[in-house]
GROMACS .gro file of C-alpha atoms in nm:
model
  421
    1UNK     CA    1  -0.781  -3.500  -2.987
    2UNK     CA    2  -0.761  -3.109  -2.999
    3UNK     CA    3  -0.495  -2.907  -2.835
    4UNK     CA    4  -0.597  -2.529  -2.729
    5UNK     CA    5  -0.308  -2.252  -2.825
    6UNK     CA    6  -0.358  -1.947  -2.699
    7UNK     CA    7  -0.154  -1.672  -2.843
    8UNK     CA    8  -0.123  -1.336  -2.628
    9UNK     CA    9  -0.105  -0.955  -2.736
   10UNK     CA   10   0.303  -0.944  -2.740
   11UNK     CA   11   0.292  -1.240  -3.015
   12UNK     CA   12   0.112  -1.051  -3.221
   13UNK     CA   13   0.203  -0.595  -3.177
   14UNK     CA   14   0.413  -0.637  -3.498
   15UNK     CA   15   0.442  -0.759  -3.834
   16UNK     CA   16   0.769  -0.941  -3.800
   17UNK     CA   17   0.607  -1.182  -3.484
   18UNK     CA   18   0.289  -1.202  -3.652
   19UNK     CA   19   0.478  -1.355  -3.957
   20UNK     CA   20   0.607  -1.624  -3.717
   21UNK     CA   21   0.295  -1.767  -3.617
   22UNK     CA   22   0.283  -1.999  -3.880
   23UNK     CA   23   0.580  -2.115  -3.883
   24UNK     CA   24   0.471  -2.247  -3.503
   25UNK     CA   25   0.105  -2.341  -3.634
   26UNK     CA   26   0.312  -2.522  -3.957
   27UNK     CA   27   0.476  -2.774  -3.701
   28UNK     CA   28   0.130  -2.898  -3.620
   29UNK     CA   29   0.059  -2.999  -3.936
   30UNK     CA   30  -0.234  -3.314  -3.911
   31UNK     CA   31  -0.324  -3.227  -3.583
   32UNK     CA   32  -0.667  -3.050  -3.466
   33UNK     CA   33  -0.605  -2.701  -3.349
   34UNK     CA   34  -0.849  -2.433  -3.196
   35UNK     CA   35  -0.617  -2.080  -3.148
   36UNK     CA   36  -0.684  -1.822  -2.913
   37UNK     CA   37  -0.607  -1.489  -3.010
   38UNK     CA   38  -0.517  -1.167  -2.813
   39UNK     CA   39  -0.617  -0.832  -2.891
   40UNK     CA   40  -0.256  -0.711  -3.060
   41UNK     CA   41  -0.018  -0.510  -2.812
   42UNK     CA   42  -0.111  -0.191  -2.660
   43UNK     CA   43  -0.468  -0.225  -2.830
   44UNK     CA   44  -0.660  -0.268  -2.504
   45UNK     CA   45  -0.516  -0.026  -2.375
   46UNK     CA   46  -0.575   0.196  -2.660
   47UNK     CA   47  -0.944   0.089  -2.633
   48UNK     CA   48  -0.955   0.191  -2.249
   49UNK     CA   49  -0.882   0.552  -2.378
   50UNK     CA   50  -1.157   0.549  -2.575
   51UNK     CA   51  -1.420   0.402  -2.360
   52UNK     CA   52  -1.278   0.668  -2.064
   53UNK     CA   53  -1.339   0.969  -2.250
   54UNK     CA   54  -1.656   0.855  -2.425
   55UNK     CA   55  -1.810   0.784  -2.078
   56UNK     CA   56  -1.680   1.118  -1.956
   57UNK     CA   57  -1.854   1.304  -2.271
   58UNK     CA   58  -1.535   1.353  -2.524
   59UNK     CA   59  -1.692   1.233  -2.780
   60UNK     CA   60  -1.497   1.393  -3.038
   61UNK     CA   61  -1.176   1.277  -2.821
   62UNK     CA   62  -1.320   0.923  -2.850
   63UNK     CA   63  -1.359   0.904  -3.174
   64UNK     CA   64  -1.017   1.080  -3.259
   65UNK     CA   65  -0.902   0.806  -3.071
   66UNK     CA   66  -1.046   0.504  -3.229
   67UNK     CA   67  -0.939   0.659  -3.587
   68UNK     CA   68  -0.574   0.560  -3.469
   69UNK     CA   69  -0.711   0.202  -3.317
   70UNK     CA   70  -0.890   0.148  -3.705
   71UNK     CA   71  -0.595   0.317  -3.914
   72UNK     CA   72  -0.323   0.084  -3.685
   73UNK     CA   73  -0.509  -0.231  -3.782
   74UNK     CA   74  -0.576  -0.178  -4.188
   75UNK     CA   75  -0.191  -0.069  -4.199
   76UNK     CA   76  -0.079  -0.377  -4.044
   77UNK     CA   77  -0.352  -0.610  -4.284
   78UNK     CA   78  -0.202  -0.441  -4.576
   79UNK     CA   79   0.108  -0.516  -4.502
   80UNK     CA   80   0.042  -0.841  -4.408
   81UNK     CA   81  -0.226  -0.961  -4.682
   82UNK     CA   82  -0.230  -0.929  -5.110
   83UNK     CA   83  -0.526  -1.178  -5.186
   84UNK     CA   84  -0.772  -1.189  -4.893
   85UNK     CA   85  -0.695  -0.816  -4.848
   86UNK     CA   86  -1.033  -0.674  -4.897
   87UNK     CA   87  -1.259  -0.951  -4.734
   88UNK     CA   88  -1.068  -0.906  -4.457
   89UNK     CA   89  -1.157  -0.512  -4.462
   90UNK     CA   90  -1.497  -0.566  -4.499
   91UNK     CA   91  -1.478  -0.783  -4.207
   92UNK     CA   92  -1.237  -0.508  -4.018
   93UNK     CA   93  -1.494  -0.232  -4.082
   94UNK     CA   94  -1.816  -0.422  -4.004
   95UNK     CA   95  -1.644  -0.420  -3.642
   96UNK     CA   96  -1.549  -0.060  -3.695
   97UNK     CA   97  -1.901   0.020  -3.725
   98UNK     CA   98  -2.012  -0.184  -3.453
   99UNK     CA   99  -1.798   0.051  -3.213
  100UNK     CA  100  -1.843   0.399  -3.380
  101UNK     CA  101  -2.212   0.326  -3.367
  102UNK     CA  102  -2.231   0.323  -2.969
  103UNK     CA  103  -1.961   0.624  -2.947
  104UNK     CA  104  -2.199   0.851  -3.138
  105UNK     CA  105  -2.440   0.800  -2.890
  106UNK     CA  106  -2.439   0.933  -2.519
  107UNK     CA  107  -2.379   0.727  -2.223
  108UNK     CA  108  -2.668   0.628  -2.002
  109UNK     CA  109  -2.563   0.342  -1.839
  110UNK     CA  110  -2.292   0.233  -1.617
  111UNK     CA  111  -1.911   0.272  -1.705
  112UNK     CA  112  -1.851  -0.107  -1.725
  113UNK     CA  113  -2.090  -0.176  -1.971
  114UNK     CA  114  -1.951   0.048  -2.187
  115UNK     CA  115  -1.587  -0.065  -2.185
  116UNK     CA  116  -1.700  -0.387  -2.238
  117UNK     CA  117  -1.876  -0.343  -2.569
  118UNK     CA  118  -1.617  -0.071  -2.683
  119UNK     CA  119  -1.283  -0.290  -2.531
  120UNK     CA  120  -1.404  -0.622  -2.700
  121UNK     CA  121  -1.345  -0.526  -3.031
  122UNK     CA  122  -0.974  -0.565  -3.022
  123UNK     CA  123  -0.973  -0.949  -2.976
  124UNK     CA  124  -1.199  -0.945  -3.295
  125UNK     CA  125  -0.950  -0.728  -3.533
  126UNK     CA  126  -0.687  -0.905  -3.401
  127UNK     CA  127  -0.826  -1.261  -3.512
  128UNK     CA  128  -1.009  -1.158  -3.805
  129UNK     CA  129  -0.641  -1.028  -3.948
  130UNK     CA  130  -0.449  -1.302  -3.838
  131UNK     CA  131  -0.784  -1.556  -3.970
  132UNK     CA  132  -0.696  -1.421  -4.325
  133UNK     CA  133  -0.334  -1.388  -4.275
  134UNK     CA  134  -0.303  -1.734  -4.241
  135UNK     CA  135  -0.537  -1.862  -4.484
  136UNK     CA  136  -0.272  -1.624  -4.722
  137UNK     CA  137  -0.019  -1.833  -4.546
  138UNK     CA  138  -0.149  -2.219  -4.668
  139UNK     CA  139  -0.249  -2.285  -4.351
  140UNK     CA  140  -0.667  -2.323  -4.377
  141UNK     CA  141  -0.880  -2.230  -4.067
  142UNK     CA  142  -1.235  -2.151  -3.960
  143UNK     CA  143  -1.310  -1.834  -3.803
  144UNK     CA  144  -1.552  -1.806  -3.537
  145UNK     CA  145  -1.687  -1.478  -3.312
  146UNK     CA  146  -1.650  -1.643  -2.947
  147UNK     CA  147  -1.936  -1.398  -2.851
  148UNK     CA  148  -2.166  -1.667  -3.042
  149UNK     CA  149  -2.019  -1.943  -2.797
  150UNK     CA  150  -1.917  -1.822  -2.434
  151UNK     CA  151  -2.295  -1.710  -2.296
  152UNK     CA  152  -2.205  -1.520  -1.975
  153UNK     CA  153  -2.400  -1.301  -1.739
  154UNK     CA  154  -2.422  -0.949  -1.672
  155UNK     CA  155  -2.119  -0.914  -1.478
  156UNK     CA  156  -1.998  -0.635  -1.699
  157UNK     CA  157  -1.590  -0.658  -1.652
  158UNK     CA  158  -1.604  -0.960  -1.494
  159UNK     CA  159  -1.852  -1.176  -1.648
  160UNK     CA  160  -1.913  -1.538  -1.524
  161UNK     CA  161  -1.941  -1.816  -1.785
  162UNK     CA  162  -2.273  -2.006  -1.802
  163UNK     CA  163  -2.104  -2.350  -1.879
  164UNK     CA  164  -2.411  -2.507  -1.894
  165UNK     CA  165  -2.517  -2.305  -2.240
  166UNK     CA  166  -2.133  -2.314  -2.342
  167UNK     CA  167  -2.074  -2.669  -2.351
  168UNK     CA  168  -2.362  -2.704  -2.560
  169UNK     CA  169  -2.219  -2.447  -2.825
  170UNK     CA  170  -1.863  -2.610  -2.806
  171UNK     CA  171  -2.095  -2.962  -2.957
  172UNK     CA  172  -2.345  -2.772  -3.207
  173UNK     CA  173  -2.121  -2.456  -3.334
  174UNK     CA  174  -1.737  -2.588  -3.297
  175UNK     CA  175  -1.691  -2.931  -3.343
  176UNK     CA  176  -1.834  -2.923  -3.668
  177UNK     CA  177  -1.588  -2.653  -3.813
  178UNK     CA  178  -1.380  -2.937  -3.779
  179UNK     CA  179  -1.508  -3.132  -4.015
  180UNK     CA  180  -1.358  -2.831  -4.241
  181UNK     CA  181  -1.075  -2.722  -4.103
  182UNK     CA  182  -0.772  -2.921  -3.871
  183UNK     CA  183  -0.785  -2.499  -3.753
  184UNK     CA  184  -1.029  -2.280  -3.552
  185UNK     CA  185  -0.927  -1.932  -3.476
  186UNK     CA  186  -1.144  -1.714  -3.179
  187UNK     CA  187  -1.088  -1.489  -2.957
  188UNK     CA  188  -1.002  -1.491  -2.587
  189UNK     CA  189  -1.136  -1.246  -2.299
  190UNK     CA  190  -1.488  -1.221  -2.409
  191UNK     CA  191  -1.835  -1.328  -2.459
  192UNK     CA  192  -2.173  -1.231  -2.421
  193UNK     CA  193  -2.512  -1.209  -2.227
  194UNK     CA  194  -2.794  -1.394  -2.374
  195UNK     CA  195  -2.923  -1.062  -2.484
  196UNK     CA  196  -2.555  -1.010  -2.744
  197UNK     CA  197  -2.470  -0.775  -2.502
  198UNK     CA  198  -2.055  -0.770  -2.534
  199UNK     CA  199  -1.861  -0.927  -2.217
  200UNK     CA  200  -1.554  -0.944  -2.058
  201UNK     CA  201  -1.407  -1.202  -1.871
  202UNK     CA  202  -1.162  -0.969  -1.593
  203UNK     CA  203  -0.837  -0.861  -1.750
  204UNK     CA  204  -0.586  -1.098  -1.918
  205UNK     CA  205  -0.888  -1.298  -1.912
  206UNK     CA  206  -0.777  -1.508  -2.286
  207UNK     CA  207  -0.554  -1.769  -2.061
  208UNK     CA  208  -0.873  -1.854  -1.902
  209UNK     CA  209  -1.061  -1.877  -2.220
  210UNK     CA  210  -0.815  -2.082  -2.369
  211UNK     CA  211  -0.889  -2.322  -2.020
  212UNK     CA  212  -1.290  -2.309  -2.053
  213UNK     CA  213  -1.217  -2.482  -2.465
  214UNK     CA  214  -0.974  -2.732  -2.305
  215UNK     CA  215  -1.227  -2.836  -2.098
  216UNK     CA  216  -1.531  -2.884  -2.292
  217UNK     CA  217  -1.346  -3.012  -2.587
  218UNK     CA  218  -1.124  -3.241  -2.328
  219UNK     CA  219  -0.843  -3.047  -2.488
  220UNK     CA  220  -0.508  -3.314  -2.538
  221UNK     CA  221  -0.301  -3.005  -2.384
  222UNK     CA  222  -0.328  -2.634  -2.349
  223UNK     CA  223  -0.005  -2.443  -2.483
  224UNK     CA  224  -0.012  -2.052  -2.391
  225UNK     CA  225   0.294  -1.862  -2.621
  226UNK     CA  226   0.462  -1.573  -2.449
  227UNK     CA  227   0.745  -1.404  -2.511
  228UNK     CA  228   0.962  -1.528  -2.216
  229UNK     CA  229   1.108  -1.866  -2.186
  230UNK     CA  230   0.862  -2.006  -1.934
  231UNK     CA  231   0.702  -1.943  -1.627
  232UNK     CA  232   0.975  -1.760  -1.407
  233UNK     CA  233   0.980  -1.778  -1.058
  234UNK     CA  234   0.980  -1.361  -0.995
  235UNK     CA  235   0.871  -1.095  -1.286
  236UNK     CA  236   1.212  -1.038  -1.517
  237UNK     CA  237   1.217  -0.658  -1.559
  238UNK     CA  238   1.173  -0.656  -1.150
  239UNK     CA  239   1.424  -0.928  -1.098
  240UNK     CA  240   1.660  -0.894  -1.395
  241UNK     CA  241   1.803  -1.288  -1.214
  242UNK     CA  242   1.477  -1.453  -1.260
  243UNK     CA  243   1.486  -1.824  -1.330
  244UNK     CA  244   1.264  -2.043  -1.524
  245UNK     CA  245   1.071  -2.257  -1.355
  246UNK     CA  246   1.051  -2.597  -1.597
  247UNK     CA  247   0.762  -2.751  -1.410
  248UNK     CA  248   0.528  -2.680  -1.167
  249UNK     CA  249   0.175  -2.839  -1.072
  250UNK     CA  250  -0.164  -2.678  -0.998
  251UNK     CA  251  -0.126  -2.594  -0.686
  252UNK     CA  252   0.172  -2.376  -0.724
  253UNK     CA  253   0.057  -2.210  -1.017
  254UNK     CA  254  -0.288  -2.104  -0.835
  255UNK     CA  255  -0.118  -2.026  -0.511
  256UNK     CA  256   0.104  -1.796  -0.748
  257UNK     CA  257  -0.162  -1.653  -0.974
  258UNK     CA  258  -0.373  -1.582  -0.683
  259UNK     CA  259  -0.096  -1.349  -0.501
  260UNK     CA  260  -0.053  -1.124  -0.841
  261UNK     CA  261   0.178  -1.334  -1.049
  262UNK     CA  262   0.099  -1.222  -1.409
  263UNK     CA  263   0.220  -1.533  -1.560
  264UNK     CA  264  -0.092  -1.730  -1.561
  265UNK     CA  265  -0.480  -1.578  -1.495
  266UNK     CA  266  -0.628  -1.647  -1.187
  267UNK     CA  267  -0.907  -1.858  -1.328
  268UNK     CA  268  -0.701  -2.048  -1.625
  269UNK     CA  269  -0.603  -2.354  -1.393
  270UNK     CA  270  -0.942  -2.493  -1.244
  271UNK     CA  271  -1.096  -2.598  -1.573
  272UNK     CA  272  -0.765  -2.773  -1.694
  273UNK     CA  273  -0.703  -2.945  -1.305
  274UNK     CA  274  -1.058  -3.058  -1.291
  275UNK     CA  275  -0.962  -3.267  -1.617
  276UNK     CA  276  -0.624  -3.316  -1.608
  277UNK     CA  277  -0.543  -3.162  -1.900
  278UNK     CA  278  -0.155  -3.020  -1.904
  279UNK     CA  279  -0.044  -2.692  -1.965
  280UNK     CA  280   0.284  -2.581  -2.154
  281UNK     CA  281   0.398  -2.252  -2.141
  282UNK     CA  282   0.639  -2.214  -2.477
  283UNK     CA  283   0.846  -1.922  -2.595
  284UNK     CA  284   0.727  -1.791  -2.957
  285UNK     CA  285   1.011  -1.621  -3.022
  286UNK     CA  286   1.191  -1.940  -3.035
  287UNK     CA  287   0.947  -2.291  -3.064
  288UNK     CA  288   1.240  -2.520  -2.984
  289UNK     CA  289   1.300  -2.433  -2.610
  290UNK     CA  290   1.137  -2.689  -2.349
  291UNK     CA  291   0.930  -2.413  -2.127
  292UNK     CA  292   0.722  -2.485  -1.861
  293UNK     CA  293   0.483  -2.774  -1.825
  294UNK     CA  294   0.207  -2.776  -1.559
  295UNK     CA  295   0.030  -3.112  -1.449
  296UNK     CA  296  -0.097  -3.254  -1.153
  297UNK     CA  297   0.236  -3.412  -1.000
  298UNK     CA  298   0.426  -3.338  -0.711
  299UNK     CA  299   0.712  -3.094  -0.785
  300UNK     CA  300   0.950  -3.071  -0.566
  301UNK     CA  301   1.307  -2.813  -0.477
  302UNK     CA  302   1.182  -2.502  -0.607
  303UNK     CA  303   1.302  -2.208  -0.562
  304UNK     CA  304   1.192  -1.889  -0.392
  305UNK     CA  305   0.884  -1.749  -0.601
  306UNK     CA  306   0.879  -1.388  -0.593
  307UNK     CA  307   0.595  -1.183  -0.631
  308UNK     CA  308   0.585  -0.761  -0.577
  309UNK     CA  309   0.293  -0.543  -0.633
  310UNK     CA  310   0.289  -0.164  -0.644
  311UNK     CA  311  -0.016   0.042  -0.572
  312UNK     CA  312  -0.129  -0.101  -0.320
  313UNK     CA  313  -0.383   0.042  -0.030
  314UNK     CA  314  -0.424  -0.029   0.333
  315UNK     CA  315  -0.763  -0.025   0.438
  316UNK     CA  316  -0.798   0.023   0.817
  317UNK     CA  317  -1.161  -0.053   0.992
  318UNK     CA  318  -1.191  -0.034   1.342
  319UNK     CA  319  -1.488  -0.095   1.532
  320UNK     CA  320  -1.655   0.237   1.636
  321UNK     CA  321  -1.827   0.128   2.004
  322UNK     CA  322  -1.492  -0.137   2.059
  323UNK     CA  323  -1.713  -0.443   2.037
  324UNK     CA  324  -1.543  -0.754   1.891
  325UNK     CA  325  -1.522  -0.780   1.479
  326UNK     CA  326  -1.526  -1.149   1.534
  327UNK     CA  327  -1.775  -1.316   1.212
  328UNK     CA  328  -2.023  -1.051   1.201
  329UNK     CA  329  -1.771  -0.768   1.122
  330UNK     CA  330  -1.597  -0.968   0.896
  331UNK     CA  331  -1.913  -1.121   0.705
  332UNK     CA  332  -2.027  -0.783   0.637
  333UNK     CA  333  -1.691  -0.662   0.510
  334UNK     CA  334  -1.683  -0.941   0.254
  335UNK     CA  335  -2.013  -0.880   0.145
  336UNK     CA  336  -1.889  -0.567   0.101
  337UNK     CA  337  -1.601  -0.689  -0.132
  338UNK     CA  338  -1.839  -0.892  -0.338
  339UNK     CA  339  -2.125  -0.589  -0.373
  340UNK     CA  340  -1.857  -0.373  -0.451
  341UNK     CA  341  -1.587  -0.660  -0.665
  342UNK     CA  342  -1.284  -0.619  -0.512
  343UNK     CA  343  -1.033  -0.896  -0.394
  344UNK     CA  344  -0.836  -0.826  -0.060
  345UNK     CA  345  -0.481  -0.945  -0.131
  346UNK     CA  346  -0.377  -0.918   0.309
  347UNK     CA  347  -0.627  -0.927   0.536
  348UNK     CA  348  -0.570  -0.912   0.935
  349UNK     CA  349  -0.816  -0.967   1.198
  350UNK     CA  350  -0.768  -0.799   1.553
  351UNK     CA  351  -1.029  -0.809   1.848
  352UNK     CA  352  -1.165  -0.484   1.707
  353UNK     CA  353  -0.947  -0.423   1.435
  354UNK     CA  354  -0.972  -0.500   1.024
  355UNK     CA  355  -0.704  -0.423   0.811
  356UNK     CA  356  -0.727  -0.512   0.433
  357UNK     CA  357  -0.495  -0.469   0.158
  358UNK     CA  358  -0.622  -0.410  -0.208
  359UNK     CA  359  -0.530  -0.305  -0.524
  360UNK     CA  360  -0.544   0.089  -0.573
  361UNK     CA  361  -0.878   0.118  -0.745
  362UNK     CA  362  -0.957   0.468  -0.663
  363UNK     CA  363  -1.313   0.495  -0.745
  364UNK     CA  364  -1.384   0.121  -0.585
  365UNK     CA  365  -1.199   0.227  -0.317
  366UNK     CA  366  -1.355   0.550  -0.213
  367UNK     CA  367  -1.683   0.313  -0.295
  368UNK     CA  368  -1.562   0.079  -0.016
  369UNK     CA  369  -1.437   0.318   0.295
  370UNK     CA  370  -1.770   0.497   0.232
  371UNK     CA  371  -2.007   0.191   0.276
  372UNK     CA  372  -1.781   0.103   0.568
  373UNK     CA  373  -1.816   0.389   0.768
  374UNK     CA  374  -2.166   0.261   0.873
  375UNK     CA  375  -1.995   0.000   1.088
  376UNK     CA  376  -1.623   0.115   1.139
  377UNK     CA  377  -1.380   0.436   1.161
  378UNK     CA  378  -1.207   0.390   0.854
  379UNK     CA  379  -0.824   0.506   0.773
  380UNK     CA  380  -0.690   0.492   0.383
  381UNK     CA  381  -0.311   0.474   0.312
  382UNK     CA  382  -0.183   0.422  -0.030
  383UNK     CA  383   0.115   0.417  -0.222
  384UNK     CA  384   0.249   0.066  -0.096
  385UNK     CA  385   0.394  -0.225  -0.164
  386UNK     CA  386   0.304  -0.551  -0.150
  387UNK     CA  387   0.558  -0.823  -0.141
  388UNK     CA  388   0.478  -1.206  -0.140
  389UNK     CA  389   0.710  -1.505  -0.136
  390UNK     CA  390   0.682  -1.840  -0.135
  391UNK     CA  391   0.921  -2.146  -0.057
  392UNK     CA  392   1.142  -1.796   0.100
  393UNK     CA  393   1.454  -1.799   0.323
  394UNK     CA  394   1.566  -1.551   0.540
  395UNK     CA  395   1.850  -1.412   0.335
  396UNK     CA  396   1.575  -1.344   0.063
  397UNK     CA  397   1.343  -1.204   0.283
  398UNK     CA  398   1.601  -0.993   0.437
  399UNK     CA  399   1.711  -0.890   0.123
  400UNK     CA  400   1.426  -0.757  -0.085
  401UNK     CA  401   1.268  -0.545   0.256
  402UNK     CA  402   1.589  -0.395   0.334
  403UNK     CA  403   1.551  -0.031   0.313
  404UNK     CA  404   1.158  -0.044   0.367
  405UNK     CA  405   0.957   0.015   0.635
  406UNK     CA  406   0.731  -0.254   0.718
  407UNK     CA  407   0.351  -0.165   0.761
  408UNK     CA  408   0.205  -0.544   0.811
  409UNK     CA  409   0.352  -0.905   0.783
  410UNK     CA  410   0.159  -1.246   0.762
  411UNK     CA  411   0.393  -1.579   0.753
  412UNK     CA  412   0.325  -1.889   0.737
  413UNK     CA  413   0.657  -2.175   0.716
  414UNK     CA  414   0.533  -2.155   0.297
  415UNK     CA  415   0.465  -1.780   0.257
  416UNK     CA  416   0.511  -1.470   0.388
  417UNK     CA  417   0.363  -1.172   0.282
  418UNK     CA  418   0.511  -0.827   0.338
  419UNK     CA  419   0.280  -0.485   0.357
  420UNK     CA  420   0.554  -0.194   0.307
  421UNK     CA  421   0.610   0.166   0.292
   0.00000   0.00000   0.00000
């Protein structure tokens, strides 16, 4: 059976942790492996830059800033490679090109589509390096660009799998590189419309990558390396006296995920739950610690989980002749949230009230209270916070509002959520 590893951008922003990957990939010696890659640290970020100021007609400043992005990665394969040096350049440049070609151009279409062709190209430097890197290392492998696999739609940012076309691929262009290779190496985070037009799958979208291959390869296990112990139950550098959680089922994970833990994607648990395949979170900075294992068991005596966003907004409709919201006002707000793709993290429902808490995405934002305005007064407040417990007591609760001023509150004997100023 194969397992899935998945491999994100903090295992592999340096030489030194790049160098320990096989020593992790070495202990699964015999056994079939298919490793997801990250773009490496910082580079998606990097990418953002240039997509932003190619879409806002910098074109010089885009391509200044790509320079670094292509100069970053040949340092780190010549440093890392002696005999597969220069296939691996080719390889490196051909994606090079691929990017420089659109910046030279002008944009004409929407914003999205344009990150998503320029943003894509770190997963595929990242795994074309580490591809050769190991090969260097002993450790033989099959390189494949996930693009040709994972057939989404047009979603630009937050493309939708077709798993229909997928699972097909996964039979026809993956299983047979096994025949090869006990190793496949892709990339995470992206795909691509049936007209090779590049895709991404929503931001830290490679967990859920690494979920889609477990499925349709009924994956033994899914392991995702990070470089923390395990899944914690609050976010370390918030809560420097985090603890790690050593195992946790389904539900918890996707009630966490879905409140803005960072831990594990959103979407990364459905495809291994509907299958029942188990996921480890391990440490790569040291292989031998137990980390986190998440099936479909009961867990019980957890502690409280601790979750705390920053920039958040407070949407306020209210309805401008006083009649009742009831399901037509709130139908037509959510078909609001899906025209316009944003996910309300609080929502409260009065007699003629809405009040909806998002993420700060300015120009989505603005996009939303506009549209709005046909059917309610609107109000905008930002610069909140939005904190979420579950499994909470009142000494915890107590604790992390003191000293805020409390803008909106929904408990339930599970979880409470806490809108603050």
């Amino acid at each position: 059976m194969i397992q899935i590893f998945k491999f994100g951008g903090a295992s592999v922003n340096s030489i030194d942790r790049i160098r320990e990957i096989p020593k992790i990939l070495r202990a699964c010696t015999g056994q079939k492996l298919l490793v997801v890659i990250s773009a490496m640290g910082k580079t998606t970020n990097a990418l953002e830059k240039v997509a932003e100021a190619f879409f806002a007609g910098h074109k010089e400043e885009a391509l200044k800033l790509f320079e670094q992005i292509k100069t970053q990665h040949l340092t780190t394969a010549k440093y890392l490679l002696v005999h597969n040096y220069l296939e691996a350049e080719a390889q490196l440049k051909d994606f090079f090109t691929e990017a420089e070609w659109l910046l030279h151009d002008k944009p004409v279409r929407e914003y999205d589509y344009y990150y998503d062709q320029i943003v894509c190209v770190g997963e595929l430097l990242s795994t074309s390096i580490l591809s050769a890197y190991l090969a260097e290392s002993g450790i033989g492998n099959q390189w494949i660009d996930v693009r040709d696999i994972f057939r989404t739609d047009a979603n630009f940012r937050d493309a939708a799998i077709d798993m229909g076309v997928t699972a097909q691929k996964m039979q026809t262009e993956i299983l047979p590189l096994f025949e090869d290779d006990d190793m496949v190496i892709t990339q995470g985070f992206i795909g691509a419309t049936q007209d090779n037009e590049s895709t991404t799958l929503g931001r830290e979208g490679s967990d859920y990558s690494a979920a889609v291959f477990a499925n349709l390869l009924d994956a033994k296990s899914q392991t995702i390396w990070k470089d923390v112990e395990g899944v914690m139950n609050a976010d370390p550098k918030q809560f420097p006296d985090a603890k790690i959680l050593r195992e946790l089922n389904y539900d918890e994970v996707i009630e966490m995920a879905y409140y803005g833990a960072q831990v594990i994607h959103p979407k990364t648990i459905k495809p291994l739950q509907n299958k029942g395949i188990p996921l480890y979170v391990k440490c790569f900075l040291d292989a031998s610690l137990p980390g986190t294992v998440i099936h479909n068991h009961t867990v019980k005596g957890l502690p409280p989980i601790i979750v705390l966003k920053k920039d958040q907004v407070l949407v306020q409709l209210h309805s401008k002749d006083f009649s009742f919201v009831g399901e037509t006002g709130t139908a037509k707000l959510y078909e609001l949230f899906n025209e316009i793709r944003v996910k309300p993290n609080l929502i409260q429902t009065g007699a003629v009230s809405l009040q909806v808490c998002l993420d700060d995405q300015p120009a989505r934002i603005q996009k939303l209270a506009l549209k709005a305005t046909d059917e309610f007064d609107v109000q905008v407040e930002r610069g909140l916070t939005l904190l979420t417990i579950r499994h909470y007591d009142g000494e915890v609760l107590a604790r992390l509002t003191a000293g805020s001023s409390e803008v909106l509150r929904q408990q339930t004997p599970q979880t409470v959520q806490v809108l603050m100023r």
